[in-house]
Coordinates of C-alpha atoms in Angstrom, one line a residue:
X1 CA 0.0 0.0 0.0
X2 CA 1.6 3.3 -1.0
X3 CA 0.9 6.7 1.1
X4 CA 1.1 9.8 -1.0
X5 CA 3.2 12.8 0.6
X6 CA -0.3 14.7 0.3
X7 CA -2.1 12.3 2.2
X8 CA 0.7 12.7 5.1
X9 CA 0.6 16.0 4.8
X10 CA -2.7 16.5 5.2
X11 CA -2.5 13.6 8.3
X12 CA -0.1 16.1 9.7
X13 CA -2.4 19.1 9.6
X14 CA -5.7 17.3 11.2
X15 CA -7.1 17.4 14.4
X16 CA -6.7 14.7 17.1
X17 CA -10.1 15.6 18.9
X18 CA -11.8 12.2 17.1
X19 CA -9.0 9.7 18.2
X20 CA -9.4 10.9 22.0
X21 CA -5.4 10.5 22.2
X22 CA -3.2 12.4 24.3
X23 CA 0.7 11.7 24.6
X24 CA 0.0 11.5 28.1
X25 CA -1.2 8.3 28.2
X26 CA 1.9 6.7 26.6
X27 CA 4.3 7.8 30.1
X28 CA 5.3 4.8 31.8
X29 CA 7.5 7.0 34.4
X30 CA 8.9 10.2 36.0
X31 CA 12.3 10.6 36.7
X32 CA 14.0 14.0 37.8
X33 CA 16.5 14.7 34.9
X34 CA 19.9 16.6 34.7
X35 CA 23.1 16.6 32.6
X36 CA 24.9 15.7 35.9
X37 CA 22.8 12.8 36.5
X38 CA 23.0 12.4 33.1
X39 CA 26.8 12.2 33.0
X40 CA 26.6 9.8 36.5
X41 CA 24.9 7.7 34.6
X42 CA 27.3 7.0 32.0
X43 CA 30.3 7.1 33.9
X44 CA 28.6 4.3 36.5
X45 CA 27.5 2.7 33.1
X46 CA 31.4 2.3 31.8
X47 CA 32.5 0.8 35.2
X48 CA 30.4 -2.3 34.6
X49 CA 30.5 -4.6 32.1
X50 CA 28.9 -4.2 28.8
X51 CA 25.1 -5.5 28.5
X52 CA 23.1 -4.8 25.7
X53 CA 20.0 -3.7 25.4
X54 CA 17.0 -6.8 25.2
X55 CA 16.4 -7.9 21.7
X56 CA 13.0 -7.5 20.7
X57 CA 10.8 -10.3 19.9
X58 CA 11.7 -12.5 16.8
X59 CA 8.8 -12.4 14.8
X60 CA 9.6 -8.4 14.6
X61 CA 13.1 -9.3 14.0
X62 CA 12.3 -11.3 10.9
X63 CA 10.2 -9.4 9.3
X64 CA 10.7 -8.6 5.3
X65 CA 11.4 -5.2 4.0
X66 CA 8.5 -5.7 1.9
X67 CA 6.5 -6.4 5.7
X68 CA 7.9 -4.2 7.4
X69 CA 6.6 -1.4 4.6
X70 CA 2.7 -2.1 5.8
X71 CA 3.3 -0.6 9.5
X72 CA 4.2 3.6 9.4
X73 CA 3.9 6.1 12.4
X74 CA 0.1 7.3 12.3
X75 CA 1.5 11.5 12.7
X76 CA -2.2 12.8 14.2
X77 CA -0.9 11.2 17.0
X78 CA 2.7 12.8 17.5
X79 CA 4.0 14.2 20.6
X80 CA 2.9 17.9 20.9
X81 CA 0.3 17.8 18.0
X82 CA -2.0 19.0 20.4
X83 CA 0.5 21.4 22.5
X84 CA 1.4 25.0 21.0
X85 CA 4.7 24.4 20.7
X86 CA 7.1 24.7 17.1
X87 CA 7.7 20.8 16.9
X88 CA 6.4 17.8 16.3
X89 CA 7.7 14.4 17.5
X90 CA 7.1 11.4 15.3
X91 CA 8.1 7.4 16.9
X92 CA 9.5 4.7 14.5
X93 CA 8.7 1.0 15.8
X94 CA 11.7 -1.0 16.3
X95 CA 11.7 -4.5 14.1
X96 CA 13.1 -5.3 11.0
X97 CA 17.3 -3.8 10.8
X98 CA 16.7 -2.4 14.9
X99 CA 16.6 -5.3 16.7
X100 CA 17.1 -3.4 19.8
X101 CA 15.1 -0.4 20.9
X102 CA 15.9 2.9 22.8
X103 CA 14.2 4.7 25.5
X104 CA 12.7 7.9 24.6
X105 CA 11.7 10.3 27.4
X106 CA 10.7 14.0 27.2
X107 CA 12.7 16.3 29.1
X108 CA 9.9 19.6 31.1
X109 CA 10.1 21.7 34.0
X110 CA 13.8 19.0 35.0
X111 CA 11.2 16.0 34.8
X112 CA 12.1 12.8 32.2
X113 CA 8.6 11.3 30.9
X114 CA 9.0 8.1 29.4
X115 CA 7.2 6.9 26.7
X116 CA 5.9 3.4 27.1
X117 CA 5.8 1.3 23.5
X118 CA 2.0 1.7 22.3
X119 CA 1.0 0.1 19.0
X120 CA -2.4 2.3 18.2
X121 CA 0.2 4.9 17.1
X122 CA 1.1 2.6 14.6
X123 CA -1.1 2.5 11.1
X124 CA -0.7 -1.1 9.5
X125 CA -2.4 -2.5 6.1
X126 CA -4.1 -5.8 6.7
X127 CA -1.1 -7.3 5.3
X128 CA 0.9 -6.5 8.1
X129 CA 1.1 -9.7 10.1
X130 CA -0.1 -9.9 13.7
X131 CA 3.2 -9.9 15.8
X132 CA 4.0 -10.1 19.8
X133 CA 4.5 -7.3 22.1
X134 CA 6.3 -7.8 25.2
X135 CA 8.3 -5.8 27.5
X136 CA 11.0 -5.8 25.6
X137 CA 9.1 -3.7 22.4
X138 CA 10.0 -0.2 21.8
X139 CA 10.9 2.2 19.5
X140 CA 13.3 2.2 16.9
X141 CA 13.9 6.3 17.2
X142 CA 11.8 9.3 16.4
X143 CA 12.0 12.4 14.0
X144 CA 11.5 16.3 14.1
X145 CA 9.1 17.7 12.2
X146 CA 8.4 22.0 12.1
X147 CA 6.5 24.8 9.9
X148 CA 9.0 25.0 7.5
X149 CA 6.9 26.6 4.3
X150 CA 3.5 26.6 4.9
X151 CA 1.4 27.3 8.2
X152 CA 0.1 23.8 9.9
X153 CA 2.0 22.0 7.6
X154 CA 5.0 20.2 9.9
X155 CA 7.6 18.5 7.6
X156 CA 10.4 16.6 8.7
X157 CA 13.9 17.5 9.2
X158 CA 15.6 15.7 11.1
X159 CA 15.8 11.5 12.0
X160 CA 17.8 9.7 14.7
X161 CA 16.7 6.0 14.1
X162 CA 19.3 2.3 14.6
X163 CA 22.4 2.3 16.1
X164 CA 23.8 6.1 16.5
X165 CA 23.0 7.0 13.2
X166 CA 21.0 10.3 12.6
X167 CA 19.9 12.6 9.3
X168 CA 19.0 16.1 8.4
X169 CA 18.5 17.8 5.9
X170 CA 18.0 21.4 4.8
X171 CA 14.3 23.1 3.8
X172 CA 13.8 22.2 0.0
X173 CA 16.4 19.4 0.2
X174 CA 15.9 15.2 0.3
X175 CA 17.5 13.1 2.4
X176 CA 20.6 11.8 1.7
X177 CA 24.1 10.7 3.6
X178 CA 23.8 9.6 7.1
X179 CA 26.2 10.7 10.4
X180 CA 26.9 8.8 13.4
X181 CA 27.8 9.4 16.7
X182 CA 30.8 7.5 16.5
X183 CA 33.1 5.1 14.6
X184 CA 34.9 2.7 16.1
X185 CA 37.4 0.1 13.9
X186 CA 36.3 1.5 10.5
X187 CA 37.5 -0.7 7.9
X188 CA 39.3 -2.8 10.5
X189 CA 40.1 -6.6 9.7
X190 CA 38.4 -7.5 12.9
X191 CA 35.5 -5.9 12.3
X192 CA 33.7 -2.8 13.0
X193 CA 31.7 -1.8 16.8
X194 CA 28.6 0.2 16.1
X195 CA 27.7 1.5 19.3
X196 CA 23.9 2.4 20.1
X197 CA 21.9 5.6 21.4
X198 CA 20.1 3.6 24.0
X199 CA 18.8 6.4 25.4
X200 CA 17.5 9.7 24.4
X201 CA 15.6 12.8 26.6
X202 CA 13.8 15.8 23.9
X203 CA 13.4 19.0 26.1
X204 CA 10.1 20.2 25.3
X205 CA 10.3 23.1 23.6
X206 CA 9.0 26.8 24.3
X207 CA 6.1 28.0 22.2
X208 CA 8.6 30.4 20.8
X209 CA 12.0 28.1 20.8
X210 CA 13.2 27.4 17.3
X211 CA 16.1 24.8 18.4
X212 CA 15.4 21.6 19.5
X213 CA 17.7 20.3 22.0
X214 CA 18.1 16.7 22.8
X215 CA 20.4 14.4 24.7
X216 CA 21.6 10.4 23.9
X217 CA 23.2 8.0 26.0
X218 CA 25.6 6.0 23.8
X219 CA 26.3 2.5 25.0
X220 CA 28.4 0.0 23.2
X221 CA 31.1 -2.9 24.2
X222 CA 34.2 -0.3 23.9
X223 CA 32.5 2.9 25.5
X224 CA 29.9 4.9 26.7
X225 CA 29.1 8.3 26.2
X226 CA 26.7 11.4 26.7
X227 CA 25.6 13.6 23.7
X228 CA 23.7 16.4 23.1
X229 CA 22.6 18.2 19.7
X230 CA 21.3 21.6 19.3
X231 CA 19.3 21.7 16.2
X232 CA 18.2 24.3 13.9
X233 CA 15.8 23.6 10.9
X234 CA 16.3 26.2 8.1
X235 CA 18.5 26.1 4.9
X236 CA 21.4 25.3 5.9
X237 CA 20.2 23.0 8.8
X238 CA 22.6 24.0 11.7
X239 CA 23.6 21.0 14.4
X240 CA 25.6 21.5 17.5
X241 CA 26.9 18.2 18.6
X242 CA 28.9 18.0 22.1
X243 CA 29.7 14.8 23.4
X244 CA 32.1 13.0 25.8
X245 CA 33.5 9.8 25.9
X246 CA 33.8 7.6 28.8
X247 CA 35.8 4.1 26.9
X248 CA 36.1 0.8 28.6
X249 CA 39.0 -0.2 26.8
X250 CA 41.6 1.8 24.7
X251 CA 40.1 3.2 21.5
X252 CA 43.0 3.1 19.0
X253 CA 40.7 3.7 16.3
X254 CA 37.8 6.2 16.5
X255 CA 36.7 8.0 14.0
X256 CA 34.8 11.7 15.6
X257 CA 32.0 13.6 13.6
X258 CA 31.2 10.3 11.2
X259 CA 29.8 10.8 7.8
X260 CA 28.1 7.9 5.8
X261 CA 27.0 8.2 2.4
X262 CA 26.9 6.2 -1.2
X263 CA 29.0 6.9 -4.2
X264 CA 28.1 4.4 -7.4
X265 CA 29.2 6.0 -9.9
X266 CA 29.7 9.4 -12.3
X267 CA 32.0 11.1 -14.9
X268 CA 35.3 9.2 -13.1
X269 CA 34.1 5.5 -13.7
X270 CA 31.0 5.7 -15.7
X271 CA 32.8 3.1 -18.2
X272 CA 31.9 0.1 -15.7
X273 CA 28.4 0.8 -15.5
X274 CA 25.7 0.2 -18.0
X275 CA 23.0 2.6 -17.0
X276 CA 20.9 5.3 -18.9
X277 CA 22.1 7.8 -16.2
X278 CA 25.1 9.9 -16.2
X279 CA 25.9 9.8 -12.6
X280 CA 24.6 8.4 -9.0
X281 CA 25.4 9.4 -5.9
X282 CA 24.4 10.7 -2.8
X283 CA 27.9 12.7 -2.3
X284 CA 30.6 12.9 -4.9
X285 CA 33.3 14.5 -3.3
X286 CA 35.5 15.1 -0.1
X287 CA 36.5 18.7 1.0
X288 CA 38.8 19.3 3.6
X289 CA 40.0 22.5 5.2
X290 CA 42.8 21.5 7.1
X291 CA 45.3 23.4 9.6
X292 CA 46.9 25.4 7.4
X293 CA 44.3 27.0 5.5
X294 CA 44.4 24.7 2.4
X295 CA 41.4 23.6 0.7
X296 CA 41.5 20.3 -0.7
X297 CA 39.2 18.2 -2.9
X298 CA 39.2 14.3 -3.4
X299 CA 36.3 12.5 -5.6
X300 CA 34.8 9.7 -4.2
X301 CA 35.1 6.1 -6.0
X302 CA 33.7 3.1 -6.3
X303 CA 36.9 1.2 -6.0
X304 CA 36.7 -3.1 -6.5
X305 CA 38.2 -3.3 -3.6
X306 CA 38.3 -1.8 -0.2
X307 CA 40.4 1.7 -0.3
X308 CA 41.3 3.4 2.9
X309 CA 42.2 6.9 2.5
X310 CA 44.0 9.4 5.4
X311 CA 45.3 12.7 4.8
X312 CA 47.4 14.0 8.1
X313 CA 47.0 17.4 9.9
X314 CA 46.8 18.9 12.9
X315 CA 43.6 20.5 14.0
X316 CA 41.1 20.7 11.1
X317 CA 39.2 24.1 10.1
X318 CA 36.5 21.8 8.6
X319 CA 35.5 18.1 6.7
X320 CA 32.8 17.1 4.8
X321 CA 31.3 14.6 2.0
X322 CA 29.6 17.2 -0.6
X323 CA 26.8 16.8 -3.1
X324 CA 28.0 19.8 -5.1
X325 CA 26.4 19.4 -8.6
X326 CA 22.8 20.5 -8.3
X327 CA 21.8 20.6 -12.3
X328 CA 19.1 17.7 -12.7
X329 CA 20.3 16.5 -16.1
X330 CA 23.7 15.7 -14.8
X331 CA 21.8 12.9 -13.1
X332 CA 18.9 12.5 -15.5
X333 CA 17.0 10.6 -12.4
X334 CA 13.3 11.6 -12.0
X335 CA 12.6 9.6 -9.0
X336 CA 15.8 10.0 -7.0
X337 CA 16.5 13.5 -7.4
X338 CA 20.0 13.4 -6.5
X339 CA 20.1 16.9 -7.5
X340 CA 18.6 17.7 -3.8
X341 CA 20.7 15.8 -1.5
X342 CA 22.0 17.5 1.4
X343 CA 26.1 18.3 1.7
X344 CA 27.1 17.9 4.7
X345 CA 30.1 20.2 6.7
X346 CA 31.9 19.4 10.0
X347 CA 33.2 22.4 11.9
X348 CA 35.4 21.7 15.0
X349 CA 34.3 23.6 17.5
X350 CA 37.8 23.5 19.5
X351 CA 42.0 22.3 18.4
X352 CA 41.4 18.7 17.7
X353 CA 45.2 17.9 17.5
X354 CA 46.5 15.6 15.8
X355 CA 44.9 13.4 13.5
X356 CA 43.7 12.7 9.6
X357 CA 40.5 13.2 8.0
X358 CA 40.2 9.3 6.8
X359 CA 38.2 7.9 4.1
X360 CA 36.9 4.8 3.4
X361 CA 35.9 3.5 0.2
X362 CA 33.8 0.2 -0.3
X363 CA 32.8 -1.3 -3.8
X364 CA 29.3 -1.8 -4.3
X365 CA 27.4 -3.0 -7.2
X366 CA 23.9 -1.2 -6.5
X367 CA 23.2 2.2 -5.4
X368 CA 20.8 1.1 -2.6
X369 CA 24.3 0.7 -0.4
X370 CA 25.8 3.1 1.4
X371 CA 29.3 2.9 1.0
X372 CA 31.4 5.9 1.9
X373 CA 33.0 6.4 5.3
X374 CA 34.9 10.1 6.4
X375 CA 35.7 10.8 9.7
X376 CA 38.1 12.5 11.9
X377 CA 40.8 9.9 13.8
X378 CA 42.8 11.2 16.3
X379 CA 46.5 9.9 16.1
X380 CA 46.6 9.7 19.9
X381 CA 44.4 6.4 21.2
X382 CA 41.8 7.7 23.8
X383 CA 42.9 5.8 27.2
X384 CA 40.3 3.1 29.2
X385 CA 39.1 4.9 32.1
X386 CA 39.5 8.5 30.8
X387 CA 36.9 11.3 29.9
X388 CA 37.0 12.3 26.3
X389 CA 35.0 15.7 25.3
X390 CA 34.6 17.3 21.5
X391 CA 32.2 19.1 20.4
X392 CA 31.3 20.3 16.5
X393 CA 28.9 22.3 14.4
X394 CA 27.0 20.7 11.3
X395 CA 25.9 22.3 8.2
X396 CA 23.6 20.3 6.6
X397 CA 22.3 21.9 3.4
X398 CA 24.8 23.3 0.3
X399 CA 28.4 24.4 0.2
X400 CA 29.5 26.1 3.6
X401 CA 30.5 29.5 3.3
X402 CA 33.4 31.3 4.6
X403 CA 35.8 29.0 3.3
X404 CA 39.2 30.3 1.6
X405 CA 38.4 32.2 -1.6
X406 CA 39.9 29.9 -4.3
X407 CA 38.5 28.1 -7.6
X408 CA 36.5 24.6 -6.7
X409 CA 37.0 21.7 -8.9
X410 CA 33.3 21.4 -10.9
X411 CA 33.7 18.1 -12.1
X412 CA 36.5 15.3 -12.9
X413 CA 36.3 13.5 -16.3
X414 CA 38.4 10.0 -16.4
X415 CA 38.6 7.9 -19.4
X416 CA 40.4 6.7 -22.0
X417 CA 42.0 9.5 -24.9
X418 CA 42.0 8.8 -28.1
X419 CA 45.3 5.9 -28.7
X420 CA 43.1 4.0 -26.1
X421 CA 46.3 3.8 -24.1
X422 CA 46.8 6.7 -21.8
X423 CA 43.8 7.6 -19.2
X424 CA 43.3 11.5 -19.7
X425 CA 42.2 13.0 -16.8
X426 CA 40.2 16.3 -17.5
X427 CA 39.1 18.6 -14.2
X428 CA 37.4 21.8 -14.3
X429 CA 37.0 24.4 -12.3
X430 CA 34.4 26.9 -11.7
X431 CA 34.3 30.3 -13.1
X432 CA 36.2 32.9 -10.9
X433 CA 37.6 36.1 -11.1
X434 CA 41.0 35.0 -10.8
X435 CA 41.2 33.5 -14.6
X436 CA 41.2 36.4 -16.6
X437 CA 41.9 36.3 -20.6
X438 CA 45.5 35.3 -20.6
X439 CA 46.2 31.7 -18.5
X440 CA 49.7 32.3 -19.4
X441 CA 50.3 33.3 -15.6
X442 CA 49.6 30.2 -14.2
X443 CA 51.4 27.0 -13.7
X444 CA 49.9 23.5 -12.9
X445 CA 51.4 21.1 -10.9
X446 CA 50.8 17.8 -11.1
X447 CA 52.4 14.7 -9.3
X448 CA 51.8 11.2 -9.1
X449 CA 53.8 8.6 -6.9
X450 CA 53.5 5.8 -9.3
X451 CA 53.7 5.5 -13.0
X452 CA 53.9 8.7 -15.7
X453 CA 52.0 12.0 -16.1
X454 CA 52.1 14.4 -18.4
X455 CA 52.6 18.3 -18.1
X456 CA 49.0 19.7 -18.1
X457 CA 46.9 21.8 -20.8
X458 CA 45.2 24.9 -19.0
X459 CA 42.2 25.7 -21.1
X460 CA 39.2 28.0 -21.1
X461 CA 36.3 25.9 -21.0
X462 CA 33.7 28.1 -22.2
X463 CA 30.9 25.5 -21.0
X464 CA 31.2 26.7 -17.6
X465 CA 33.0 30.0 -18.2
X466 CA 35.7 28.7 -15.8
X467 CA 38.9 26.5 -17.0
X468 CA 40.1 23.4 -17.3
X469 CA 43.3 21.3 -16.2
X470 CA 43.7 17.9 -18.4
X471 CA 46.6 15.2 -18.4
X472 CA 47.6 11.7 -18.8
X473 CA 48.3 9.3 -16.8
X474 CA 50.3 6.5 -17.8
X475 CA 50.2 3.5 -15.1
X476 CA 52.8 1.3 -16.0
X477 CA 53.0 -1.7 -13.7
X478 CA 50.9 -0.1 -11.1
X479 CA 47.9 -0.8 -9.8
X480 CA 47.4 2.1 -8.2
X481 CA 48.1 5.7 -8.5
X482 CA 48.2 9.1 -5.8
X483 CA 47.5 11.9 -8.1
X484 CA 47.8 15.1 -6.5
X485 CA 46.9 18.6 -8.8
X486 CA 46.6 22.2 -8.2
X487 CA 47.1 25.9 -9.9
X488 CA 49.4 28.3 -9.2
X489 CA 49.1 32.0 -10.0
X490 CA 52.0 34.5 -9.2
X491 CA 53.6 32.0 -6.6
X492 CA 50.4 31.7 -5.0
X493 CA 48.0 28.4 -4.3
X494 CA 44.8 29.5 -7.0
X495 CA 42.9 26.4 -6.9
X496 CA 41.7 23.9 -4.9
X497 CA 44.2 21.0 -4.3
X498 CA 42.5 18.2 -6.4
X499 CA 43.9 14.7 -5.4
X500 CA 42.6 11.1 -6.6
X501 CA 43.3 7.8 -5.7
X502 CA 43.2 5.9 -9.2
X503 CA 43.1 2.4 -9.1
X504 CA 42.7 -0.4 -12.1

């Protein structure tokens, strides 16, 4: 059974006086709430052994996707639909990929309300099967819904649902890459830890509050820890994450402010891929600010085997995986809309030492896969026993701004040239005031740490009004190639630094 947007939407605007439902009944208890009781709690929490939350019962477990489809949150029955406050508070039902559910309590007046598991919230086609509820039933997460565009009409911005993963996106946009609360053993050969929010307390908001605070408890075999996120719906979407860590063992690999996302393919390796579209992919491209100022730009593959990417600094001015290219036809994708997924920037809100921005790279064969992994991982493990804190801003939405003024890469072009021999690699960049008529000023400088490049033609491109750097790569034996590029104008950086990882 399929539920048109304009049938939620209009779900979302109507009245709950016939249902004779009030959030009220759902509290199961009322605890007196604080951060340091909050912070007690997971500090007594990392002093005992790890125990994970209860499964739920197996008939949920087992469910198909196809099931699990014919059971969706009823929203004239969300939390504060009936309250004159700026949010509304949908619940997910645990089952199907969350196995184990979290507590969700509402934080007023210092008072935690939790909300018992109730399946009248619930709207289920008569295909859904009739399933068990016991004690251990509960909710999978919840998501945020405001006035973004159009009064009594509450659309959703923001998700926190399995594991610690969470969404957002910014007004206009569609939802796209994923972050976590944290990473732990990315990419390791013994296997990655994903930790849960077990946990989570929404302050109610003021009639008049436009960010929605709420707090997480994250429990996993390796750590606690206590977050909170301050969030702010607009365009972009603004997230203020602060967090501490409280590990139970050493973490020598953890990855802070985790992006997730899928990369299948575009104008790099559209030669493996027989589709009618040019390009798919929920981010395309890596930016980091690092230390120093320098802005740098790395493409996302699909690699046929697993790639693991760092590049070093000390403290960070900024990371993110970005959906740069908004121009429909570049993804020719009337269903997906690719066009409108969310970039998404990391801002470190204090020095975060030393430490690389790493990338992980995962082949995939269908876009329905996330893939990408970025993170920041300090180069210092974080001690059993100790207190971690960090804290970081998150732009969900479209390019940040304030970042250095330089010429971004538009797109990279990898194929083939004509003797079928060479791979020519062609990268533009945008349109800027710094390429005037003559490009006889500038020098390109390209290196490679494996195999043979050539010197690179510096073009006008008059399809974007900006220019274009091409060369060739010549691999010889090697199986894979660093690639590093970047202009140079008067002695001075005048680009982004592009870099690649090319692999056969």
């Amino acid at each position: 059974m399929m539920i048109s947007r304009r049938a939620l939407l209009a779900g979302m605007a109507a009245s709950t006086a016939t249902f004779g439902w009030s959030a009220e009944n759902l509290i199961t208890a009322e605890t007196p709430f604080s951060m340091d009781w909050l912070f007690e709690k997971a500090r007594a929490l990392a002093r005992e052994d790890y125990a994970p939350v209860p499964q739920i019962p197996e008939p949920w477990r087992t469910l198909s996707y196809d099931e699990f489809n014919h059971i969706w949150f009823d929203p004239r029955k969300a939390i504060w639909v009936d309250d004159e406050r700026p949010v509304r508070l949908d619940l997910f039902t645990a089952g199907l990929y969350v196995d184990r559910p979290a507590q969700i309590n509402i934080v007023e007046d210092g008072i935690a309300k939790t909300l018992g598991y109730d399946p009248s919230l619930f709207e289920k086609t008569d295909q859904f099967p009739d399933l068990p509820v016991d004690e251990t039933m509960g909710y999978a997460g919840f998501r945020l819904r405001r006035e973004l565009n159009t009064a009594q009409i509450f659309e959703e911005y923001m998700v926190f649902h399995g594991a610690s993963y969470f969404r957002a996106i910014a007004n206009g946009q569609s939802y796209g890459l994923s972050a976590r609360g944290l990473a732990l053993r990315t990419g390791d050969p013994s296997g990655e830890e994903f930790p849960d929010f077990t946990h989570f307390w929404i302050e109610a908001p003021a009639p008049d509050q436009l960010t929605t605070v709420v707090h997480a408890l994250l429990d996993g075999p390796s750590t606690t820890g206590v977050y909170t996120f301050r969030i702010l719906a607009g365009r972009p979407t603004r997230v203020t994450v602060t967090a501490t860590l409280f590990p139970r063992v050493e973490l020598d690999h953890v990855g802070l402010g985790s992006l997730t996302s899928m990369f299948f393919f575009d104008e790099t390796n559209r030669h493996r891929f027989d589709d009618f579209r040019p390009a798919v992919h929920d981010s395309e491209g890596l930016m980091v600010v690092n230390g120093n100022g320098e802005r740098l730009w790395r493409p996302l593959a699909n690699p046929n085997k697993v790639e693991i990417s760092a590049f070093y600094d000390r403290n960070p001015q900024g990371f993110g995986l970005m959906q740069r290219t908004r121009d429909p036809e570049r993804y020719a994708d009337l269903e997906a809309h690719y066009q409108n997924r969310p970039s998404l920037w990391i801002t470190p809100q204090e020095d975060w030492g030393r430490g690389a921005v790493e990338l992980v790279e995962i082949p995939t064969d269908k876009e329905i896969y996330d893939n990408i992994v970025a993170y920041w991982r300090p180069a210092d493990p974080i001690p059993a026993g100790s207190e971690h804190s960090f804290s970081y801003t998150m732009m969900w939405g479209d390019t940040p701004q304030g970042l250095p003024d330089v010429p971004h890469v538009l797109n990279t072009r990898i194929g083939k040239g004509f003797d079928q021999v060479k791979t020519v690699i062609a990268i533009d960049f945008a349109e800027h005031a710094t390429f005037d008529d003559d490009l006889s000023a500038f020098k390109t400088v390209i290196t490679s740490n494996a195999g043979t490049v050539s010197p690179g033609v510096l073009q006008h491109n008059p399809g974007t009004g900006g220019v274009r750097l091409a060369f060739s790569l010549l691999p010889e034996e090697a199986t894979s190639v660093e690639l590093r590029a970047q202009l140079f104008k008067d002695g001075e950086a005048a680009s982004e630094v592009w870099l690649y990882r090319w692999t056969v």
